[in-house]
Tab-separated table of C-alpha atoms in Angstrom:
chain	number	residue	atom	x	y	z
A	696	UNK	CA	-0.161	-0.114	0.201
A	697	UNK	CA	2.385	2.522	1.325
A	698	UNK	CA	6.195	3.038	1.541
A	699	UNK	CA	6.634	6.251	3.570
A	700	UNK	CA	7.392	4.440	6.837
A	701	UNK	CA	10.489	3.117	5.027
A	702	UNK	CA	12.157	6.354	4.377
A	703	UNK	CA	14.877	7.540	6.880
A	704	UNK	CA	14.080	10.612	8.190
A	705	UNK	CA	17.995	11.162	8.248
A	706	UNK	CA	18.365	10.467	4.144
A	707	UNK	CA	15.204	13.279	3.667
A	708	UNK	CA	17.406	15.189	5.290
A	709	UNK	CA	20.899	14.068	3.410
A	710	UNK	CA	19.270	15.068	0.184
A	711	UNK	CA	17.817	18.066	1.084
A	712	UNK	CA	20.334	19.987	2.753
A	713	UNK	CA	23.195	18.312	0.818
A	714	UNK	CA	22.601	17.824	-2.013
A	715	UNK	CA	21.950	21.609	-2.737
A	716	UNK	CA	24.356	22.631	-0.882
A	717	UNK	CA	21.831	25.422	0.803
A	718	UNK	CA	22.815	26.751	4.161
A	719	UNK	CA	21.362	29.834	5.690
A	720	UNK	CA	22.894	32.699	7.470
A	721	UNK	CA	22.813	33.499	10.627
A	722	UNK	CA	21.408	37.188	11.606
A	723	UNK	CA	24.595	39.258	12.518
A	724	UNK	CA	24.717	42.686	13.086
A	725	UNK	CA	21.202	43.714	14.760
A	726	UNK	CA	20.845	47.848	14.438
A	727	UNK	CA	18.849	49.800	16.921
A	728	UNK	CA	17.458	53.106	15.579
A	729	UNK	CA	16.230	55.833	18.250
A	730	UNK	CA	12.791	56.682	16.575
A	731	UNK	CA	12.530	59.762	18.896
A	732	UNK	CA	15.509	61.512	17.608
A	733	UNK	CA	16.015	60.369	13.754
A	734	UNK	CA	14.615	62.475	11.453
A	735	UNK	CA	12.880	61.886	8.340
A	736	UNK	CA	12.841	59.518	6.082
A	737	UNK	CA	14.274	57.883	8.928
A	738	UNK	CA	17.028	55.578	6.773
A	739	UNK	CA	18.696	52.822	8.387
A	740	UNK	CA	22.501	52.875	8.670
A	741	UNK	CA	24.126	50.588	6.146
A	742	UNK	CA	26.771	48.561	7.604
A	743	UNK	CA	28.907	47.301	4.762
A	744	UNK	CA	29.052	43.105	5.539
A	745	UNK	CA	31.957	42.344	8.127
A	746	UNK	CA	35.105	40.096	6.548
A	747	UNK	CA	33.785	36.834	7.984
A	748	UNK	CA	30.524	37.880	5.722
A	749	UNK	CA	32.759	38.533	2.838
A	750	UNK	CA	34.055	34.303	2.988
A	751	UNK	CA	30.725	32.995	3.335
A	752	UNK	CA	28.495	31.369	0.684
A	753	UNK	CA	26.108	34.558	-0.296
A	754	UNK	CA	29.397	36.340	-0.968
A	755	UNK	CA	32.474	33.547	-2.532
A	756	UNK	CA	29.736	32.448	-5.103
A	757	UNK	CA	28.636	35.445	-6.925
A	758	UNK	CA	32.472	36.902	-6.848
A	759	UNK	CA	33.733	33.749	-8.797
A	760	UNK	CA	30.959	33.959	-11.220
A	761	UNK	CA	31.642	37.986	-11.731
A	762	UNK	CA	35.288	36.890	-12.186
A	763	UNK	CA	34.233	34.461	-15.238
A	764	UNK	CA	35.331	35.999	-18.747
A	765	UNK	CA	31.901	36.203	-20.815
A	766	UNK	CA	31.194	36.936	-24.574
A	767	UNK	CA	27.930	36.749	-24.217
A	768	UNK	CA	25.442	39.823	-25.075
A	769	UNK	CA	23.623	42.330	-22.118
A	770	UNK	CA	20.379	41.660	-20.314
A	771	UNK	CA	17.980	43.359	-22.210
A	772	UNK	CA	14.099	43.253	-22.055
A	773	UNK	CA	13.339	44.760	-25.352
A	774	UNK	CA	10.180	42.594	-27.641
A	775	UNK	CA	11.142	41.140	-31.116
A	776	UNK	CA	7.807	39.976	-31.822
A	777	UNK	CA	5.213	42.026	-32.750
A	778	UNK	CA	2.394	42.391	-29.873
A	779	UNK	CA	-0.844	40.209	-30.078
A	780	UNK	CA	-2.582	43.330	-30.158
A	781	UNK	CA	-0.995	44.782	-33.478
A	782	UNK	CA	-1.265	40.615	-35.153
A	783	UNK	CA	-4.523	39.218	-34.074
A	784	UNK	CA	-6.174	40.080	-37.779
A	785	UNK	CA	-3.166	39.203	-39.682
A	786	UNK	CA	-3.226	35.753	-40.370
A	787	UNK	CA	-5.771	32.532	-40.047
A	788	UNK	CA	-3.621	31.516	-37.031
A	789	UNK	CA	-3.939	34.892	-35.345
A	790	UNK	CA	-7.506	34.852	-35.712
A	791	UNK	CA	-7.678	31.415	-34.296
A	792	UNK	CA	-5.801	32.071	-31.461
A	793	UNK	CA	-7.760	35.283	-30.847
A	794	UNK	CA	-11.283	33.167	-31.304
A	795	UNK	CA	-9.965	30.637	-28.506
A	796	UNK	CA	-8.564	33.064	-26.307
A	797	UNK	CA	-12.188	35.028	-26.181
A	798	UNK	CA	-14.016	32.080	-26.453
A	799	UNK	CA	-12.182	30.958	-22.931
A	800	UNK	CA	-12.682	34.277	-21.700
A	801	UNK	CA	-16.565	33.573	-22.116
A	802	UNK	CA	-16.398	31.038	-20.563
A	803	UNK	CA	-14.839	31.711	-17.736
A	804	UNK	CA	-17.754	34.751	-17.406
A	805	UNK	CA	-20.414	32.309	-17.391
A	806	UNK	CA	-19.511	30.176	-14.608
A	807	UNK	CA	-18.531	32.986	-12.714
A	808	UNK	CA	-22.287	34.141	-13.198
A	809	UNK	CA	-23.063	30.472	-11.504
A	810	UNK	CA	-21.832	31.835	-8.239
A	811	UNK	CA	-22.815	35.373	-7.954
A	812	UNK	CA	-23.192	39.166	-9.671
A	813	UNK	CA	-19.782	39.698	-11.104
A	814	UNK	CA	-18.125	42.721	-11.032
A	815	UNK	CA	-16.963	45.050	-14.277
A	816	UNK	CA	-13.757	45.992	-12.554
A	817	UNK	CA	-12.745	42.513	-11.636
A	818	UNK	CA	-14.076	39.961	-14.704
A	819	UNK	CA	-13.097	36.420	-14.894
A	820	UNK	CA	-10.852	35.252	-16.985
A	821	UNK	CA	-8.888	32.119	-18.339
A	822	UNK	CA	-5.349	31.035	-19.199
A	823	UNK	CA	-5.331	28.101	-21.694
A	824	UNK	CA	-1.288	26.644	-22.364
A	825	UNK	CA	-1.454	24.372	-25.338
A	826	UNK	CA	2.121	22.424	-25.402
A	827	UNK	CA	3.777	19.550	-28.058
A	828	UNK	CA	6.951	18.246	-26.403
A	829	UNK	CA	9.301	16.291	-28.835
A	830	UNK	CA	12.075	13.922	-26.848
A	831	UNK	CA	15.031	11.949	-28.746
A	832	UNK	CA	17.807	10.258	-27.817
A	833	UNK	CA	19.769	6.903	-29.435
A	834	UNK	CA	18.297	4.483	-26.937
A	835	UNK	CA	14.493	5.293	-26.354
A	836	UNK	CA	13.905	6.677	-30.152
A	837	UNK	CA	11.447	9.498	-30.713
A	838	UNK	CA	8.452	10.105	-28.821
A	839	UNK	CA	6.276	13.646	-28.864
A	840	UNK	CA	3.657	14.023	-26.036
A	841	UNK	CA	0.532	16.527	-26.517
A	842	UNK	CA	-0.467	18.730	-23.491
A	843	UNK	CA	-2.845	21.336	-22.073
A	844	UNK	CA	-2.868	23.046	-19.066
A	845	UNK	CA	-5.847	25.638	-18.101
A	846	UNK	CA	-7.338	27.856	-15.129
A	847	UNK	CA	-10.074	29.783	-14.849
A	848	UNK	CA	-10.306	32.088	-12.138
A	849	UNK	CA	-13.458	33.240	-10.359
A	850	UNK	CA	-13.519	36.087	-8.677
A	851	UNK	CA	-16.915	36.832	-7.160
A	852	UNK	CA	-15.677	33.768	-4.666
A	853	UNK	CA	-13.373	35.918	-2.785
A	854	UNK	CA	-10.820	35.566	-5.575
A	855	UNK	CA	-10.019	32.182	-3.818
A	856	UNK	CA	-11.434	29.817	-5.701
A	857	UNK	CA	-10.714	28.394	-9.490
A	858	UNK	CA	-10.741	25.713	-11.700
A	859	UNK	CA	-8.038	24.259	-13.214
A	860	UNK	CA	-7.549	21.130	-16.123
A	861	UNK	CA	-5.103	19.460	-18.270
A	862	UNK	CA	-2.358	17.879	-17.191
A	863	UNK	CA	-1.660	18.216	-13.539
A	864	UNK	CA	2.003	17.042	-13.340
A	865	UNK	CA	2.626	20.274	-15.156
A	866	UNK	CA	1.404	21.916	-11.809
A	867	UNK	CA	4.409	19.625	-10.157
A	868	UNK	CA	6.959	21.580	-11.257
A	869	UNK	CA	8.356	24.841	-10.078
A	870	UNK	CA	6.744	27.713	-12.381
A	871	UNK	CA	10.036	28.828	-13.538
A	872	UNK	CA	11.207	25.328	-14.359
A	873	UNK	CA	14.719	25.350	-16.046
A	874	UNK	CA	14.470	22.061	-17.956
A	875	UNK	CA	11.123	19.866	-20.056
A	876	UNK	CA	10.557	17.496	-17.680
A	877	UNK	CA	7.716	14.898	-17.532
A	878	UNK	CA	6.634	12.406	-14.727
A	879	UNK	CA	4.759	10.484	-16.740
A	880	UNK	CA	6.473	8.275	-19.605
A	881	UNK	CA	4.601	7.025	-22.136
A	882	UNK	CA	3.785	3.407	-21.521
A	883	UNK	CA	3.731	2.097	-24.954
A	884	UNK	CA	7.250	1.677	-26.202
A	885	UNK	CA	6.955	0.950	-30.088
A	886	UNK	CA	4.267	4.000	-30.351
A	887	UNK	CA	5.550	7.506	-31.052
A	888	UNK	CA	2.484	9.001	-29.580
A	889	UNK	CA	1.125	7.012	-27.048
A	890	UNK	CA	-2.418	7.974	-27.449
A	891	UNK	CA	-3.926	6.264	-24.525
A	892	UNK	CA	-1.665	8.110	-22.097
A	893	UNK	CA	-2.102	11.123	-23.493
A	894	UNK	CA	-6.023	11.082	-23.097
A	895	UNK	CA	-5.277	10.416	-19.585
A	896	UNK	CA	-2.688	12.692	-18.288
A	897	UNK	CA	-4.686	15.870	-20.142
A	898	UNK	CA	-8.370	14.629	-18.836
A	899	UNK	CA	-7.237	16.135	-14.713
A	900	UNK	CA	-10.390	18.471	-13.772
A	901	UNK	CA	-10.300	20.324	-10.353
A	902	UNK	CA	-11.314	22.936	-7.979
A	903	UNK	CA	-9.077	24.729	-6.501
A	904	UNK	CA	-8.807	26.776	-3.318
A	905	UNK	CA	-5.970	28.697	-2.530
A	906	UNK	CA	-5.106	30.592	0.225
A	907	UNK	CA	-7.935	29.100	2.500
A	908	UNK	CA	-5.823	29.523	5.366
A	909	UNK	CA	-4.694	33.291	5.580
A	910	UNK	CA	-3.224	32.996	9.096
A	911	UNK	CA	-0.204	30.685	8.366
A	912	UNK	CA	3.083	31.840	7.249
A	913	UNK	CA	2.817	30.633	3.535
A	914	UNK	CA	0.881	30.584	0.305
A	915	UNK	CA	-1.697	27.426	0.128
A	916	UNK	CA	-3.741	25.749	-2.402
A	917	UNK	CA	-6.043	22.868	-2.496
A	918	UNK	CA	-7.503	20.906	-5.014
A	919	UNK	CA	-10.496	18.272	-5.221
A	920	UNK	CA	-10.736	16.650	-8.317
A	921	UNK	CA	-10.816	13.441	-10.805
A	922	UNK	CA	-7.619	12.620	-12.979
A	923	UNK	CA	-6.610	10.091	-15.193
A	924	UNK	CA	-10.116	9.612	-15.868
A	925	UNK	CA	-11.280	8.124	-12.478
A	926	UNK	CA	-8.909	8.644	-10.064
A	927	UNK	CA	-10.594	10.924	-7.269
A	928	UNK	CA	-7.760	12.846	-5.502
A	929	UNK	CA	-7.591	15.985	-3.058
A	930	UNK	CA	-3.783	17.951	-3.362
A	931	UNK	CA	-2.175	20.263	-1.003
A	932	UNK	CA	0.453	22.644	-1.644
A	933	UNK	CA	1.980	24.747	0.706
A	934	UNK	CA	5.047	27.274	-0.363
A	935	UNK	CA	7.289	30.193	1.132
A	936	UNK	CA	10.008	32.677	-0.172
A	937	UNK	CA	12.716	33.851	2.073
A	938	UNK	CA	14.798	37.082	0.757
A	939	UNK	CA	18.258	35.960	1.780
A	940	UNK	CA	21.734	38.514	2.038
A	941	UNK	CA	23.500	39.427	-0.533
A	942	UNK	CA	20.534	39.420	-3.269
A	943	UNK	CA	20.170	35.614	-2.554
A	944	UNK	CA	16.446	34.566	-2.366
A	945	UNK	CA	14.897	30.549	-1.632
A	946	UNK	CA	11.574	29.318	-2.625
A	947	UNK	CA	10.236	26.199	-0.596
A	948	UNK	CA	7.425	24.510	-1.799
A	949	UNK	CA	6.126	21.290	-0.370
A	950	UNK	CA	2.928	19.148	-2.721
A	951	UNK	CA	0.985	16.179	-1.131
A	952	UNK	CA	-1.720	14.578	-3.575
A	953	UNK	CA	-3.750	11.403	-2.295
A	954	UNK	CA	-5.793	9.682	-5.216
A	955	UNK	CA	-7.996	6.531	-4.888
A	956	UNK	CA	-6.127	4.897	-7.443
A	957	UNK	CA	-3.028	6.491	-7.661
A	958	UNK	CA	-2.479	6.962	-3.601
A	959	UNK	CA	0.149	8.616	-2.337
A	960	UNK	CA	2.513	11.385	-3.894
A	961	UNK	CA	4.345	13.737	-2.243
A	962	UNK	CA	6.991	16.110	-3.849
A	963	UNK	CA	9.368	18.870	-2.052
A	964	UNK	CA	10.638	21.397	-4.891
A	965	UNK	CA	13.419	24.274	-3.227
A	966	UNK	CA	15.054	26.734	-5.592
A	967	UNK	CA	18.053	28.960	-4.463
A	968	UNK	CA	18.637	32.065	-6.599
A	969	UNK	CA	21.318	34.781	-6.815
A	970	UNK	CA	19.801	37.714	-9.029
A	971	UNK	CA	21.196	41.199	-9.683
A	972	UNK	CA	18.747	43.416	-11.597
A	973	UNK	CA	20.382	43.398	-15.159
A	974	UNK	CA	22.134	40.545	-14.585
A	975	UNK	CA	22.237	37.146	-15.707
A	976	UNK	CA	21.099	34.949	-12.395
A	977	UNK	CA	22.429	31.691	-10.816
A	978	UNK	CA	20.366	28.856	-9.535
A	979	UNK	CA	19.950	25.844	-8.014
A	980	UNK	CA	16.663	24.013	-8.366
A	981	UNK	CA	15.982	20.165	-6.533
A	982	UNK	CA	13.657	18.236	-6.045
A	983	UNK	CA	12.318	14.575	-4.542
A	984	UNK	CA	9.854	12.534	-4.958
A	985	UNK	CA	8.039	9.836	-3.279
A	986	UNK	CA	4.978	8.205	-4.944
A	987	UNK	CA	3.292	5.020	-3.996
A	988	UNK	CA	2.915	4.260	-8.210
A	989	UNK	CA	7.103	4.671	-8.788
A	990	UNK	CA	9.616	1.882	-8.045
A	991	UNK	CA	11.728	3.687	-6.189
A	992	UNK	CA	10.970	4.973	-2.540
A	993	UNK	CA	12.582	8.506	-3.525
A	994	UNK	CA	13.494	9.959	-6.613
A	995	UNK	CA	15.594	13.298	-6.718
A	996	UNK	CA	16.677	15.623	-9.288
A	997	UNK	CA	18.855	18.806	-9.005
A	998	UNK	CA	19.682	21.482	-11.966
A	999	UNK	CA	22.365	24.066	-11.081
A	1000	UNK	CA	22.526	26.466	-13.841
A	1001	UNK	CA	23.002	30.253	-15.277
A	1002	UNK	CA	20.126	31.874	-16.708
A	1003	UNK	CA	20.614	34.877	-19.313
A	1004	UNK	CA	17.683	36.930	-20.902
A	1005	UNK	CA	19.051	38.512	-24.319
A	1006	UNK	CA	15.030	39.835	-25.380
A	1007	UNK	CA	11.468	39.632	-24.130
A	1008	UNK	CA	10.393	35.995	-23.487
A	1009	UNK	CA	14.097	34.630	-23.917
A	1010	UNK	CA	15.631	32.482	-21.831
A	1011	UNK	CA	19.244	31.315	-22.135
A	1012	UNK	CA	20.465	28.272	-19.455
A	1013	UNK	CA	23.501	26.226	-19.217
A	1014	UNK	CA	24.574	24.344	-16.354
A	1015	UNK	CA	24.801	20.514	-14.267
A	1016	UNK	CA	22.337	18.222	-13.888
A	1017	UNK	CA	22.442	15.495	-10.807
A	1018	UNK	CA	19.679	13.059	-10.246
A	1019	UNK	CA	19.564	9.505	-8.416
A	1020	UNK	CA	17.309	7.460	-6.414
A	1021	UNK	CA	17.129	6.158	-2.848
A	1022	UNK	CA	15.814	2.394	-2.865
A	1023	UNK	CA	16.417	-0.022	0.464
A	1024	UNK	CA	18.631	1.621	2.244
A	1025	UNK	CA	20.580	2.309	-1.242
A	1026	UNK	CA	20.888	5.870	-1.903
A	1027	UNK	CA	22.597	6.658	-5.901
A	1028	UNK	CA	23.608	8.846	-8.269
A	1029	UNK	CA	22.082	7.591	-11.345
A	1030	UNK	CA	22.589	10.312	-13.692
A	1031	UNK	CA	24.668	13.322	-14.327
A	1032	UNK	CA	26.162	15.926	-16.926
A	1033	UNK	CA	25.889	19.426	-18.594
A	1034	UNK	CA	22.781	20.446	-20.246
A	1035	UNK	CA	22.110	23.658	-22.452
A	1036	UNK	CA	18.280	25.298	-23.241
A	1037	UNK	CA	17.048	27.862	-25.034
A	1038	UNK	CA	13.808	29.512	-25.073
A	1039	UNK	CA	12.245	32.445	-27.233
A	1040	UNK	CA	8.820	33.508	-28.792
A	1041	UNK	CA	8.310	32.759	-32.359
A	1042	UNK	CA	7.063	35.263	-34.482
A	1043	UNK	CA	4.352	35.973	-32.419
A	1044	UNK	CA	3.838	37.331	-28.754
A	1045	UNK	CA	1.963	34.316	-27.714
A	1046	UNK	CA	4.025	31.318	-29.599
A	1047	UNK	CA	7.323	29.906	-28.307
A	1048	UNK	CA	9.624	27.052	-29.182
A	1049	UNK	CA	11.865	25.742	-26.602
A	1050	UNK	CA	14.956	23.709	-27.290
A	1051	UNK	CA	17.340	21.456	-24.875
A	1052	UNK	CA	20.396	19.360	-25.245
A	1053	UNK	CA	21.750	17.330	-22.517
A	1054	UNK	CA	24.634	14.785	-22.131
A	1055	UNK	CA	24.014	12.533	-19.412
A	1056	UNK	CA	24.810	8.966	-18.356
A	1057	UNK	CA	22.184	6.088	-16.939
A	1058	UNK	CA	23.811	4.033	-14.040
A	1059	UNK	CA	20.908	1.522	-13.219
A	1060	UNK	CA	20.917	0.777	-17.058
A	1061	UNK	CA	24.145	0.509	-17.702
A	1062	UNK	CA	24.730	3.387	-20.122
A	1063	UNK	CA	27.414	5.497	-20.488
A	1064	UNK	CA	26.820	9.543	-21.100
A	1065	UNK	CA	24.881	9.940	-24.315
A	1066	UNK	CA	23.177	12.889	-26.420
A	1067	UNK	CA	19.652	13.811	-25.562
A	1068	UNK	CA	17.051	16.465	-27.180
A	1069	UNK	CA	13.949	18.017	-26.722
A	1070	UNK	CA	11.684	20.727	-28.267
A	1071	UNK	CA	8.688	21.904	-26.888
A	1072	UNK	CA	6.100	23.916	-29.188
A	1073	UNK	CA	4.080	25.968	-27.013
A	1074	UNK	CA	0.947	28.419	-27.348
A	1075	UNK	CA	-0.464	30.338	-24.914
A	1076	UNK	CA	-4.123	31.473	-25.080
């Protein structure tokens, strides 16, 4: 039934702290201000970091990155494609995009009207993502997977309830997930497109209650719905952001889902970022997954990378991936290697292309490093 009781808390602690290399700074240099004598605008004095702080993780890593020479262009947010407003009548594809977008918003308005009197200043809205992911490597050949994910916001319900539908595994990833990933690979090895699996994965439908516990010190979501045809489930998510010193920030989220058929699913996502205005940022994204449906007790994935933006909607990432598993008291690094990713709008503001190339091994399958390529086509409505 469930294997959670076999998972060692010590192993969990090692994975969450050791793999990512994240350490939190201790509070220091507390400053007190006499508000009775302070004059406007009551600015706090800036205390420069001590020599010990300058040698800490938060200062050493950025120094190493800054010392690395680069030939890449500067950061930019200038658009390279026309806006959706300027192109929505130009071609048949633009007209279809507008028609679907208006249909989605109209559907949102209808559902919103069921629950109360709508406000003209705060209308209902809907977002829809349509994706086609393609994957190739010499061992697994070629696989294509269509995916959709949508959300309908219902402001008449105090902006807390929404309807979500489509491939719910996309919501298990970090919002700015660096790589093209797929928790649900195809079942049919002899098919390029596993139609049955795609239909099951895209059939999720749920009612989401956001921030249901306002007194808690983190953001919350609770979903009640059905997935994969007949798997009735409940899903809880909690997330929080911390601002650390020297332009570092930390994001953590915990997801738990229980389904009648799929049973327990537990995932932890962590991200540590060093980001300065108008600079490429450095990030480490780590995930740890437990699921009754998976073979291993635990699986972990870690991406350490740098991200550039050369124009609006662009992402250029390069870094190192490591991944492994914990099973029957055996903790293994199963796969590692470099990866490169590029994402940009193509011809239109609402259409994106992403390409990933990696060079990874697979210790469990006794495979040395080999090339893999992934391409994602994404339309946003």
